[in-house]
């Protein structure tokens, strides 16, 4: 694990996870004047709403008869703008330790350290990880010539690329990388896709124009040396095989969710989730709260709505820890000048 190498960021609250519940926690903490730093492995906020169903309609968000996953994230970002949270994206929180003064320190996979008085774990179902293709020895090529995400399109310029899969990621990257690739082959086991119909039509048009190759088959083996692939071997339905000369393979077989490092932080778990009380949504470790899909308690419903309620109650308890000795007055946003000033509307 990387040692902290960068400057340590100090804040009131660390929120692990920028899903809908982590985002709303910024709002509830902001109302009681607690500053938050939000960290997420993904390179954009939104959690499951952004990663798994950006265009699907949600019908059970109060006062929104219908809103898309993406639309909800946009509205949450607009709502928390007055509190100017610090976002640390594309970073995975690896360690969580208690400091001698009672606060906490987290470190990320890039070596960044953040210290705060309280920690709010809003890590949802855990971290999204790409499903690996079932080919032996694929690990030796990962990060060198086999990639599960595209960080920079330019890194693929002039390369012979094989993209495997039939979902939105496979089709989107086929369309986006075709103009820069020396040669691009889309490999899918059947001529039927789970991607947006428009992307499928565009891909087929490129194939008809001879700008890409679309081949039917499943990944079977990789040939190459020192982490660099030379050929991708694919298998047809009749079990015959064929090879495609390639410099890079991009398998897009979907995402799985794993609890990840959260499991190693010494918190009491129940069925792989963080056990909390229903007054403060605090974990077995005072000062560490867990809200949203990551927590469990009797009667828990894994709904965005439940996570919002948990964020509101958590923030009351968080205030007591961040401002010991100060009294928290219950106030309405409609009538409190203090809250309206914090919201920058008064
Ligand atoms: C297809 C689908 C449809 C749904 N429809 C509805 C619906 O209609 N209504 C409804 O209420 N709910 C719905 N849900 C459920 C809803 O999306 C979840 O309840 C909600 O996303 C939970 O929010 P969250 O913020 O707790 O977690 P998530 O949205 O899972 O976000 C957690 C975030 O934490 C990050 N994370 C995890 N571990 C770490 C780490 N170690 N370091 C840094 N970041 C980390 C993850 O990358 C992720 O971005 C649906 C879910 C799916 C899959």
mmCIF file of C-alpha atoms and ligand atoms in Angstrom:
data_model
loop_
_atom_site.group_PDB
_atom_site.id
_atom_site.type_symbol
_atom_site.label_atom_id
_atom_site.label_comp_id
_atom_site.label_asym_id
_atom_site.label_seq_id
_atom_site.Cartn_x
_atom_site.Cartn_y
_atom_site.Cartn_z
ATOM 1 C CA UNK A 1 0.000 0.000 0.000
ATOM 2 C CA UNK A 2 1.273 3.477 -0.863
ATOM 3 C CA UNK A 3 2.602 5.676 1.965
ATOM 4 C CA UNK A 4 1.232 9.230 2.078
ATOM 5 C CA UNK A 5 3.556 11.334 -0.040
ATOM 6 C CA UNK A 6 1.485 14.433 -0.714
ATOM 7 C CA UNK A 7 0.438 17.223 1.603
ATOM 8 C CA UNK A 8 -2.164 16.146 4.159
ATOM 9 C CA UNK A 9 -5.575 17.762 3.630
ATOM 10 C CA UNK A 10 -7.399 18.764 6.840
ATOM 11 C CA UNK A 11 -11.159 19.165 7.042
ATOM 12 C CA UNK A 12 -14.138 18.641 9.379
ATOM 13 C CA UNK A 13 -15.661 15.593 7.708
ATOM 14 C CA UNK A 14 -14.439 13.022 5.216
ATOM 15 C CA UNK A 15 -17.182 11.493 3.095
ATOM 16 C CA UNK A 16 -16.144 8.240 1.438
ATOM 17 C CA UNK A 17 -18.302 7.831 -1.676
ATOM 18 C CA UNK A 18 -19.821 10.426 -4.014
ATOM 19 C CA UNK A 19 -23.027 8.498 -4.703
ATOM 20 C CA UNK A 20 -26.387 10.250 -4.189
ATOM 21 C CA UNK A 21 -26.221 9.676 -0.439
ATOM 22 C CA UNK A 22 -22.632 10.930 -0.060
ATOM 23 C CA UNK A 23 -23.603 14.040 -2.060
ATOM 24 C CA UNK A 24 -26.665 14.741 0.081
ATOM 25 C CA UNK A 25 -24.509 14.286 3.217
ATOM 26 C CA UNK A 26 -22.498 17.325 2.017
ATOM 27 C CA UNK A 27 -25.760 19.312 2.118
ATOM 28 C CA UNK A 28 -26.892 18.151 5.563
ATOM 29 C CA UNK A 29 -23.417 18.643 7.066
ATOM 30 C CA UNK A 30 -23.215 22.055 5.355
ATOM 31 C CA UNK A 31 -26.438 23.173 7.010
ATOM 32 C CA UNK A 32 -24.827 22.593 10.431
ATOM 33 C CA UNK A 33 -21.677 24.351 9.206
ATOM 34 C CA UNK A 34 -19.466 21.283 8.822
ATOM 35 C CA UNK A 35 -17.100 21.311 5.830
ATOM 36 C CA UNK A 36 -16.686 18.110 3.895
ATOM 37 C CA UNK A 37 -14.179 16.485 1.594
ATOM 38 C CA UNK A 38 -15.673 13.813 -0.700
ATOM 39 C CA UNK A 39 -13.591 11.011 -2.147
ATOM 40 C CA UNK A 40 -14.606 8.508 -4.816
ATOM 41 C CA UNK A 41 -12.861 5.867 -6.887
ATOM 42 C CA UNK A 42 -14.860 6.895 -9.924
ATOM 43 C CA UNK A 43 -13.770 9.921 -11.954
ATOM 44 C CA UNK A 44 -17.219 11.488 -11.666
ATOM 45 C CA UNK A 45 -19.755 11.857 -8.852
ATOM 46 C CA UNK A 46 -23.054 9.951 -8.802
ATOM 47 C CA UNK A 47 -22.300 6.386 -7.674
ATOM 48 C CA UNK A 48 -24.741 3.786 -9.004
ATOM 49 C CA UNK A 49 -26.997 6.485 -10.551
ATOM 50 C CA UNK A 50 -24.145 7.696 -12.763
ATOM 51 C CA UNK A 51 -22.405 4.361 -13.396
ATOM 52 C CA UNK A 52 -25.257 1.887 -13.703
ATOM 53 C CA UNK A 53 -28.380 3.739 -14.832
ATOM 54 C CA UNK A 54 -27.747 7.354 -15.907
ATOM 55 C CA UNK A 55 -30.673 7.377 -18.336
ATOM 56 C CA UNK A 56 -33.147 5.218 -16.409
ATOM 57 C CA UNK A 57 -36.089 7.002 -14.797
ATOM 58 C CA UNK A 58 -36.409 7.038 -10.988
ATOM 59 C CA UNK A 59 -39.977 7.488 -9.737
ATOM 60 C CA UNK A 60 -39.595 7.539 -5.943
ATOM 61 C CA UNK A 61 -37.614 10.690 -5.185
ATOM 62 C CA UNK A 62 -39.914 13.017 -3.188
ATOM 63 C CA UNK A 63 -41.264 15.920 -5.277
ATOM 64 C CA UNK A 64 -39.707 14.540 -8.493
ATOM 65 C CA UNK A 65 -42.417 12.447 -10.153
ATOM 66 C CA UNK A 66 -39.723 11.262 -12.541
ATOM 67 C CA UNK A 67 -36.016 12.020 -12.797
ATOM 68 C CA UNK A 68 -33.172 10.156 -14.513
ATOM 69 C CA UNK A 69 -30.160 8.848 -12.591
ATOM 70 C CA UNK A 70 -28.008 11.490 -14.283
ATOM 71 C CA UNK A 71 -30.625 14.213 -13.639
ATOM 72 C CA UNK A 72 -30.721 13.439 -9.922
ATOM 73 C CA UNK A 73 -26.932 13.701 -9.672
ATOM 74 C CA UNK A 74 -26.992 17.053 -11.494
ATOM 75 C CA UNK A 75 -29.629 18.401 -9.077
ATOM 76 C CA UNK A 76 -27.704 17.164 -6.024
ATOM 77 C CA UNK A 77 -24.522 18.838 -7.293
ATOM 78 C CA UNK A 78 -26.484 22.072 -7.789
ATOM 79 C CA UNK A 79 -27.949 21.800 -4.276
ATOM 80 C CA UNK A 80 -24.567 21.338 -2.559
ATOM 81 C CA UNK A 81 -22.808 24.076 -4.558
ATOM 82 C CA UNK A 82 -23.125 26.698 -1.765
ATOM 83 C CA UNK A 83 -21.058 24.467 0.520
ATOM 84 C CA UNK A 84 -18.191 24.160 -1.997
ATOM 85 C CA UNK A 85 -17.128 20.645 -1.020
ATOM 86 C CA UNK A 86 -13.632 19.506 -1.878
ATOM 87 C CA UNK A 87 -13.878 16.582 -4.328
ATOM 88 C CA UNK A 88 -11.072 14.084 -4.595
ATOM 89 C CA UNK A 89 -12.091 11.845 -7.488
ATOM 90 C CA UNK A 90 -10.471 8.794 -9.106
ATOM 91 C CA UNK A 91 -8.976 7.869 -5.718
ATOM 92 C CA UNK A 92 -9.743 4.822 -3.648
ATOM 93 C CA UNK A 93 -9.675 5.119 0.133
ATOM 94 C CA UNK A 94 -7.455 2.302 1.353
ATOM 95 C CA UNK A 95 -6.849 2.902 5.074
ATOM 96 C CA UNK A 96 -8.803 4.509 7.888
ATOM 97 C CA UNK A 97 -7.089 5.027 11.230
ATOM 98 C CA UNK A 98 -7.882 6.898 14.432
ATOM 99 C CA UNK A 99 -5.519 9.725 15.428
ATOM 100 C CA UNK A 100 -4.334 10.280 19.002
ATOM 101 C CA UNK A 101 -6.396 13.521 19.237
ATOM 102 C CA UNK A 102 -9.568 11.574 18.514
ATOM 103 C CA UNK A 103 -9.858 12.516 14.826
ATOM 104 C CA UNK A 104 -9.250 10.257 11.846
ATOM 105 C CA UNK A 105 -6.833 9.898 8.939
ATOM 106 C CA UNK A 106 -7.554 8.198 5.655
ATOM 107 C CA UNK A 107 -5.060 7.402 2.923
ATOM 108 C CA UNK A 108 -5.820 6.734 -0.729
ATOM 109 C CA UNK A 109 -4.229 4.551 -3.388
ATOM 110 C CA UNK A 110 -2.313 7.567 -4.728
ATOM 111 C CA UNK A 111 -0.724 8.202 -1.320
ATOM 112 C CA UNK A 112 -2.923 11.186 -0.451
ATOM 113 C CA UNK A 113 -3.743 11.624 3.253
ATOM 114 C CA UNK A 114 -6.781 13.452 4.636
ATOM 115 C CA UNK A 115 -7.455 14.156 8.311
ATOM 116 C CA UNK A 116 -10.825 15.037 9.792
ATOM 117 C CA UNK A 117 -12.833 15.051 12.985
ATOM 118 C CA UNK A 118 -15.383 12.558 11.677
ATOM 119 C CA UNK A 119 -15.732 10.082 8.817
ATOM 120 C CA UNK A 120 -18.918 9.317 6.915
ATOM 121 C CA UNK A 121 -18.801 6.094 4.936
ATOM 122 C CA UNK A 122 -21.241 6.372 2.026
ATOM 123 C CA UNK A 123 -19.538 3.678 -0.030
ATOM 124 C CA UNK A 124 -22.737 2.083 -1.359
ATOM 125 C CA UNK A 125 -22.271 -1.506 -2.487
ATOM 126 C CA UNK A 126 -18.515 -0.941 -2.282
ATOM 127 C CA UNK A 127 -16.181 -0.262 -5.130
ATOM 128 C CA UNK A 128 -17.063 -0.878 -8.749
ATOM 129 C CA UNK A 129 -14.551 -3.206 -10.353
ATOM 130 C CA UNK A 130 -14.363 -4.324 -13.963
ATOM 131 C CA UNK A 131 -15.230 -7.947 -14.646
ATOM 132 C CA UNK A 132 -12.176 -9.729 -16.007
ATOM 133 C CA UNK A 133 -12.281 -11.936 -19.103
ATOM 134 C CA UNK A 134 -11.908 -15.629 -18.264
ATOM 135 C CA UNK A 135 -8.540 -16.088 -19.989
ATOM 136 C CA UNK A 136 -5.608 -17.560 -18.114
ATOM 137 C CA UNK A 137 -2.572 -15.318 -17.708
ATOM 138 C CA UNK A 138 -4.481 -12.072 -18.417
ATOM 139 C CA UNK A 139 -3.014 -10.517 -15.222
ATOM 140 C CA UNK A 140 0.458 -10.396 -16.799
ATOM 141 C CA UNK A 141 -0.821 -8.013 -19.501
ATOM 142 C CA UNK A 142 -3.048 -5.777 -17.358
ATOM 143 C CA UNK A 143 -2.025 -2.126 -17.313
ATOM 144 C CA UNK A 144 0.501 -2.694 -20.138
ATOM 145 C CA UNK A 145 -1.580 -3.863 -23.079
ATOM 146 C CA UNK A 146 -4.881 -4.984 -21.535
ATOM 147 C CA UNK A 147 -7.009 -2.143 -20.131
ATOM 148 C CA UNK A 148 -10.415 -2.080 -18.468
ATOM 149 C CA UNK A 149 -10.861 1.664 -18.864
ATOM 150 C CA UNK A 150 -9.593 4.373 -21.186
ATOM 151 C CA UNK A 151 -7.924 7.217 -19.310
ATOM 152 C CA UNK A 152 -6.490 8.966 -22.382
ATOM 153 C CA UNK A 153 -7.647 8.416 -25.960
ATOM 154 C CA UNK A 154 -4.258 9.626 -27.252
ATOM 155 C CA UNK A 155 -2.525 6.633 -25.614
ATOM 156 C CA UNK A 156 -4.242 4.468 -28.261
ATOM 157 C CA UNK A 157 -3.336 6.524 -31.321
ATOM 158 C CA UNK A 158 -1.848 4.405 -34.117
ATOM 159 C CA UNK A 159 -2.467 1.138 -32.226
ATOM 160 C CA UNK A 160 -4.126 -2.062 -33.359
ATOM 161 C CA UNK A 161 -6.955 -2.388 -30.852
ATOM 162 C CA UNK A 162 -9.312 -5.238 -30.036
ATOM 163 C CA UNK A 163 -12.421 -4.272 -28.070
ATOM 164 C CA UNK A 164 -14.397 -7.175 -26.579
ATOM 165 C CA UNK A 165 -18.011 -6.929 -25.369
ATOM 166 C CA UNK A 166 -21.486 -5.933 -26.498
ATOM 167 C CA UNK A 167 -22.649 -3.313 -23.984
ATOM 168 C CA UNK A 168 -22.595 0.485 -23.986
ATOM 169 C CA UNK A 169 -18.916 0.769 -22.949
ATOM 170 C CA UNK A 170 -17.750 -1.581 -25.726
ATOM 171 C CA UNK A 171 -19.794 0.256 -28.365
ATOM 172 C CA UNK A 172 -18.980 3.787 -27.098
ATOM 173 C CA UNK A 173 -15.256 3.074 -27.072
ATOM 174 C CA UNK A 174 -15.433 1.444 -30.499
ATOM 175 C CA UNK A 175 -16.914 4.680 -31.867
ATOM 176 C CA UNK A 176 -14.515 6.937 -29.932
ATOM 177 C CA UNK A 177 -11.315 5.028 -30.647
ATOM 178 C CA UNK A 178 -12.008 4.195 -34.315
ATOM 179 C CA UNK A 179 -10.697 7.592 -35.550
ATOM 180 C CA UNK A 180 -7.347 7.265 -33.714
ATOM 181 C CA UNK A 181 -6.698 3.516 -34.033
ATOM 182 C CA UNK A 182 -4.511 2.051 -36.777
ATOM 183 C CA UNK A 183 -6.907 -0.863 -36.843
ATOM 184 C CA UNK A 184 -9.880 -1.591 -34.584
ATOM 185 C CA UNK A 185 -11.693 -4.883 -34.159
ATOM 186 C CA UNK A 186 -14.876 -5.253 -32.146
ATOM 187 C CA UNK A 187 -15.255 -8.824 -30.933
ATOM 188 C CA UNK A 188 -18.594 -9.977 -29.590
ATOM 189 C CA UNK A 189 -19.996 -13.472 -29.129
ATOM 190 C CA UNK A 190 -23.210 -12.747 -31.063
ATOM 191 C CA UNK A 191 -24.737 -10.215 -33.438
ATOM 192 C CA UNK A 192 -27.000 -8.850 -30.730
ATOM 193 C CA UNK A 193 -26.054 -5.985 -28.411
ATOM 194 C CA UNK A 194 -27.076 -4.593 -24.998
ATOM 195 C CA UNK A 195 -25.969 -1.098 -26.086
ATOM 196 C CA UNK A 196 -27.965 1.939 -27.244
ATOM 197 C CA UNK A 197 -29.468 1.103 -30.703
ATOM 198 C CA UNK A 198 -28.002 4.316 -32.143
ATOM 199 C CA UNK A 199 -24.453 3.251 -31.181
ATOM 200 C CA UNK A 200 -25.029 -0.177 -32.747
ATOM 201 C CA UNK A 201 -26.162 1.450 -36.019
ATOM 202 C CA UNK A 202 -23.100 3.740 -36.045
ATOM 203 C CA UNK A 203 -20.772 0.810 -35.358
ATOM 204 C CA UNK A 204 -22.346 -1.232 -38.195
ATOM 205 C CA UNK A 205 -21.970 1.726 -40.562
ATOM 206 C CA UNK A 206 -18.245 1.962 -39.713
ATOM 207 C CA UNK A 207 -17.882 -1.777 -40.314
ATOM 208 C CA UNK A 208 -19.710 -1.512 -43.678
ATOM 209 C CA UNK A 209 -17.356 1.312 -44.709
ATOM 210 C CA UNK A 210 -14.377 -0.885 -43.775
ATOM 211 C CA UNK A 211 -13.239 1.528 -41.041
ATOM 212 C CA UNK A 212 -13.462 -1.137 -38.332
ATOM 213 C CA UNK A 213 -13.851 -4.922 -38.229
ATOM 214 C CA UNK A 214 -16.733 -6.521 -36.394
ATOM 215 C CA UNK A 215 -16.094 -10.200 -35.694
ATOM 216 C CA UNK A 216 -18.163 -12.836 -33.936
ATOM 217 C CA UNK A 217 -16.280 -14.802 -31.305
ATOM 218 C CA UNK A 218 -15.246 -15.030 -27.669
ATOM 219 C CA UNK A 219 -11.894 -14.228 -26.127
ATOM 220 C CA UNK A 220 -9.940 -17.471 -25.849
ATOM 221 C CA UNK A 221 -6.218 -16.706 -25.241
ATOM 222 C CA UNK A 222 -3.553 -14.033 -25.452
ATOM 223 C CA UNK A 223 -0.164 -14.384 -27.105
ATOM 224 C CA UNK A 224 2.710 -12.008 -26.476
ATOM 225 C CA UNK A 225 5.653 -11.368 -24.168
ATOM 226 C CA UNK A 226 6.740 -9.039 -21.344
ATOM 227 C CA UNK A 227 3.168 -7.874 -20.768
ATOM 228 C CA UNK A 228 2.702 -6.792 -24.397
ATOM 229 C CA UNK A 229 0.129 -8.723 -26.412
ATOM 230 C CA UNK A 230 0.891 -9.616 -30.036
ATOM 231 C CA UNK A 231 -2.207 -11.627 -30.883
ATOM 232 C CA UNK A 232 -5.675 -12.028 -29.405
ATOM 233 C CA UNK A 233 -6.990 -15.539 -30.015
ATOM 234 C CA UNK A 234 -10.765 -15.819 -30.303
ATOM 235 C CA UNK A 235 -13.060 -18.822 -30.422
ATOM 236 C CA UNK A 236 -16.078 -19.207 -32.718
ATOM 237 C CA UNK A 237 -19.315 -20.935 -31.731
ATOM 238 C CA UNK A 238 -18.149 -24.142 -33.472
ATOM 239 C CA UNK A 239 -15.021 -24.080 -31.219
ATOM 240 C CA UNK A 240 -12.645 -23.242 -34.099
ATOM 241 C CA UNK A 241 -10.201 -20.422 -33.275
ATOM 242 C CA UNK A 242 -8.711 -17.445 -35.100
ATOM 243 C CA UNK A 243 -6.065 -14.871 -34.191
ATOM 244 C CA UNK A 244 -6.178 -11.062 -34.443
ATOM 245 C CA UNK A 245 -2.853 -9.164 -34.508
ATOM 246 C CA UNK A 246 -3.128 -6.506 -31.814
ATOM 247 C CA UNK A 247 -1.229 -4.073 -29.573
ATOM 248 C CA UNK A 248 -4.025 -3.506 -27.054
ATOM 249 C CA UNK A 249 -7.074 -5.351 -25.772
ATOM 250 C CA UNK A 250 -9.971 -3.553 -24.094
ATOM 251 C CA UNK A 251 -12.428 -6.034 -22.556
ATOM 252 C CA UNK A 252 -15.702 -4.400 -21.447
ATOM 253 C CA UNK A 253 -17.647 -7.087 -19.608
ATOM 254 C CA UNK A 254 -19.424 -4.882 -17.082
ATOM 255 C CA UNK A 255 -18.785 -3.915 -13.478
ATOM 256 C CA UNK A 256 -19.105 -5.844 -10.245
ATOM 257 C CA UNK A 257 -19.351 -4.275 -6.814
ATOM 258 C CA UNK A 258 -16.997 -5.407 -4.077
ATOM 259 C CA UNK A 259 -16.889 -4.189 -0.461
ATOM 260 C CA UNK A 260 -13.148 -3.614 -0.945
ATOM 261 C CA UNK A 261 -10.997 -1.915 1.701
ATOM 262 C CA UNK A 262 -14.025 -0.999 3.883
ATOM 263 C CA UNK A 263 -13.969 -4.599 5.138
ATOM 264 C CA UNK A 264 -10.508 -4.064 6.693
ATOM 265 C CA UNK A 265 -11.271 -1.061 8.887
ATOM 266 C CA UNK A 266 -12.223 -3.036 12.013
ATOM 267 C CA UNK A 267 -15.891 -1.996 11.964
ATOM 268 C CA UNK A 268 -18.650 -4.350 13.065
ATOM 269 C CA UNK A 269 -20.195 -5.867 9.942
ATOM 270 C CA UNK A 270 -23.434 -7.777 9.441
ATOM 271 C CA UNK A 271 -23.934 -9.673 6.172
ATOM 272 C CA UNK A 272 -21.015 -7.754 4.660
ATOM 273 C CA UNK A 273 -22.511 -4.340 5.513
ATOM 274 C CA UNK A 274 -21.666 -1.851 8.268
ATOM 275 C CA UNK A 275 -23.930 -2.275 11.305
ATOM 276 C CA UNK A 276 -25.246 1.089 12.577
ATOM 277 C CA UNK A 277 -27.720 2.423 15.140
ATOM 278 C CA UNK A 278 -30.828 4.209 13.876
ATOM 279 C CA UNK A 279 -30.422 7.374 15.972
ATOM 280 C CA UNK A 280 -27.077 8.573 14.606
ATOM 281 C CA UNK A 281 -26.227 5.998 11.931
ATOM 282 C CA UNK A 282 -22.919 5.550 13.713
ATOM 283 C CA UNK A 283 -20.830 2.411 13.259
ATOM 284 C CA UNK A 284 -19.284 0.377 16.091
ATOM 285 C CA UNK A 285 -16.487 3.009 16.125
ATOM 286 C CA UNK A 286 -17.582 6.390 17.587
ATOM 287 C CA UNK A 287 -17.037 9.168 15.039
ATOM 288 C CA UNK A 288 -17.328 6.832 12.038
ATOM 289 C CA UNK A 289 -20.796 6.973 10.500
ATOM 290 C CA UNK A 290 -22.200 4.808 7.692
ATOM 291 C CA UNK A 291 -25.133 5.901 5.522
ATOM 292 C CA UNK A 292 -26.791 4.700 2.319
ATOM 293 C CA UNK A 293 -26.494 1.239 0.787
ATOM 294 C CA UNK A 294 -23.347 0.386 2.794
ATOM 295 C CA UNK A 295 -25.128 0.205 6.163
ATOM 296 C CA UNK A 296 -27.553 -2.206 7.753
ATOM 297 C CA UNK A 297 -30.055 -2.039 10.621
ATOM 298 C CA UNK A 298 -33.428 -3.676 11.311
ATOM 299 C CA UNK A 299 -35.856 -2.663 8.579
ATOM 300 C CA UNK A 300 -33.227 -1.119 6.271
ATOM 301 C CA UNK A 301 -34.424 -0.359 2.737
ATOM 302 C CA UNK A 302 -31.721 0.166 0.121
ATOM 303 C CA UNK A 303 -33.353 3.252 -1.340
ATOM 304 C CA UNK A 304 -31.943 6.698 -2.091
ATOM 305 C CA UNK A 305 -34.745 8.139 0.042
ATOM 306 C CA UNK A 306 -33.589 6.157 3.112
ATOM 307 C CA UNK A 307 -29.999 7.351 2.589
ATOM 308 C CA UNK A 308 -31.167 10.990 2.539
ATOM 309 C CA UNK A 309 -32.949 10.542 5.896
ATOM 310 C CA UNK A 310 -29.863 8.850 7.354
ATOM 311 C CA UNK A 311 -27.688 11.771 6.192
ATOM 312 C CA UNK A 312 -29.923 14.250 8.047
ATOM 313 C CA UNK A 313 -29.768 12.400 11.363
ATOM 314 C CA UNK A 314 -26.059 11.633 11.005
ATOM 315 C CA UNK A 315 -25.274 15.339 10.587
ATOM 316 C CA UNK A 316 -26.906 16.186 13.951
ATOM 317 C CA UNK A 317 -24.652 13.675 15.709
ATOM 318 C CA UNK A 318 -21.645 14.792 13.658
ATOM 319 C CA UNK A 319 -22.165 18.372 14.890
ATOM 320 C CA UNK A 320 -21.825 17.275 18.529
ATOM 321 C CA UNK A 321 -18.458 15.647 17.739
ATOM 322 C CA UNK A 322 -17.128 18.479 15.546
ATOM 323 C CA UNK A 323 -18.273 21.338 17.839
ATOM 324 C CA UNK A 324 -18.171 19.892 21.359
ATOM 325 C CA UNK A 325 -19.874 22.143 23.911
ATOM 326 C CA UNK A 326 -21.848 24.090 21.282
ATOM 327 C CA UNK A 327 -25.613 23.778 21.205
ATOM 328 C CA UNK A 328 -27.308 22.865 17.941
ATOM 329 C CA UNK A 329 -30.594 24.700 17.442
ATOM 330 C CA UNK A 330 -33.233 23.017 15.295
ATOM 331 C CA UNK A 331 -34.052 25.396 12.416
ATOM 332 C CA UNK A 332 -36.064 25.399 9.196
ATOM 333 C CA UNK A 333 -34.423 26.499 5.926
ATOM 334 C CA UNK A 334 -37.625 28.413 5.072
ATOM 335 C CA UNK A 335 -37.325 30.727 8.068
ATOM 336 C CA UNK A 336 -33.754 30.687 9.430
ATOM 337 C CA UNK A 337 -31.567 33.582 8.260
ATOM 338 C CA UNK A 338 -28.509 31.683 9.489
ATOM 339 C CA UNK A 339 -29.313 28.655 7.294
ATOM 340 C CA UNK A 340 -30.178 30.914 4.356
ATOM 341 C CA UNK A 341 -26.820 32.661 4.725
ATOM 342 C CA UNK A 342 -25.086 29.285 4.661
ATOM 343 C CA UNK A 343 -27.107 28.457 1.542
ATOM 344 C CA UNK A 344 -26.068 31.851 0.113
ATOM 345 C CA UNK A 345 -29.676 32.855 -0.574
ATOM 346 C CA UNK A 346 -29.908 35.587 2.098
HETATM 347 C C1 LIG B 1 -30.536 -0.383 -11.980
HETATM 348 C C2 LIG B 1 -30.820 0.256 -10.636
HETATM 349 C C3 LIG B 1 -31.992 0.968 -10.457
HETATM 350 C C4 LIG B 1 -32.248 1.583 -9.222
HETATM 351 N N1 LIG B 1 -33.420 2.282 -9.065
HETATM 352 C C5 LIG B 1 -33.673 2.912 -7.882
HETATM 353 C C6 LIG B 1 -34.877 3.648 -7.686
HETATM 354 O O1 LIG B 1 -35.721 3.740 -8.580
HETATM 355 N N2 LIG B 1 -35.058 4.276 -6.486
HETATM 356 C C7 LIG B 1 -34.156 4.191 -5.456
HETATM 357 O O2 LIG B 1 -34.363 4.797 -4.404
HETATM 358 N N3 LIG B 1 -33.024 3.459 -5.614
HETATM 359 C C8 LIG B 1 -32.760 2.813 -6.783
HETATM 360 N N4 LIG B 1 -31.629 2.075 -6.926
HETATM 361 C C9 LIG B 1 -30.718 1.950 -5.769
HETATM 362 C C10 LIG B 1 -29.894 3.221 -5.581
HETATM 363 O O3 LIG B 1 -29.161 3.501 -6.767
HETATM 364 C C11 LIG B 1 -28.970 3.069 -4.391
HETATM 365 O O4 LIG B 1 -29.760 2.887 -3.246
HETATM 366 C C12 LIG B 1 -28.100 4.309 -4.235
HETATM 367 O O5 LIG B 1 -27.258 4.493 -5.350
HETATM 368 C C13 LIG B 1 -27.239 4.213 -2.974
HETATM 369 O O6 LIG B 1 -26.500 5.378 -2.899
HETATM 370 P P1 LIG B 1 -25.130 5.427 -2.085
HETATM 371 O O7 LIG B 1 -24.658 6.840 -2.207
HETATM 372 O O8 LIG B 1 -25.341 4.826 -0.742
HETATM 373 O O9 LIG B 1 -24.156 4.421 -2.845
HETATM 374 P P2 LIG B 1 -23.618 4.313 -4.360
HETATM 375 O O10 LIG B 1 -24.547 4.955 -5.307
HETATM 376 O O11 LIG B 1 -23.306 2.858 -4.531
HETATM 377 O O12 LIG B 1 -22.260 5.151 -4.329
HETATM 378 C C14 LIG B 1 -21.168 4.722 -3.545
HETATM 379 C C15 LIG B 1 -19.896 5.324 -4.078
HETATM 380 O O13 LIG B 1 -18.830 5.004 -3.158
HETATM 381 C C16 LIG B 1 -17.642 4.787 -3.901
HETATM 382 N N5 LIG B 1 -16.717 3.986 -3.096
HETATM 383 C C17 LIG B 1 -16.899 2.745 -2.585
HETATM 384 N N6 LIG B 1 -15.813 2.346 -1.893
HETATM 385 C C18 LIG B 1 -14.917 3.359 -1.976
HETATM 386 C C19 LIG B 1 -13.578 3.563 -1.494
HETATM 387 N N7 LIG B 1 -12.938 2.637 -0.762
HETATM 388 N N8 LIG B 1 -12.947 4.737 -1.814
HETATM 389 C C20 LIG B 1 -13.563 5.712 -2.546
HETATM 390 N N9 LIG B 1 -14.833 5.561 -3.033
HETATM 391 C C21 LIG B 1 -15.486 4.418 -2.753
HETATM 392 C C22 LIG B 1 -18.128 4.058 -5.159
HETATM 393 O O14 LIG B 1 -17.193 4.233 -6.227
HETATM 394 C C23 LIG B 1 -19.478 4.764 -5.435
HETATM 395 O O15 LIG B 1 -19.344 5.832 -6.373
HETATM 396 C C24 LIG B 1 -31.334 1.453 -8.138
HETATM 397 C C25 LIG B 1 -30.154 0.718 -8.334
HETATM 398 C C26 LIG B 1 -29.888 0.122 -9.562
HETATM 399 C C27 LIG B 1 -28.607 -0.649 -9.735
#
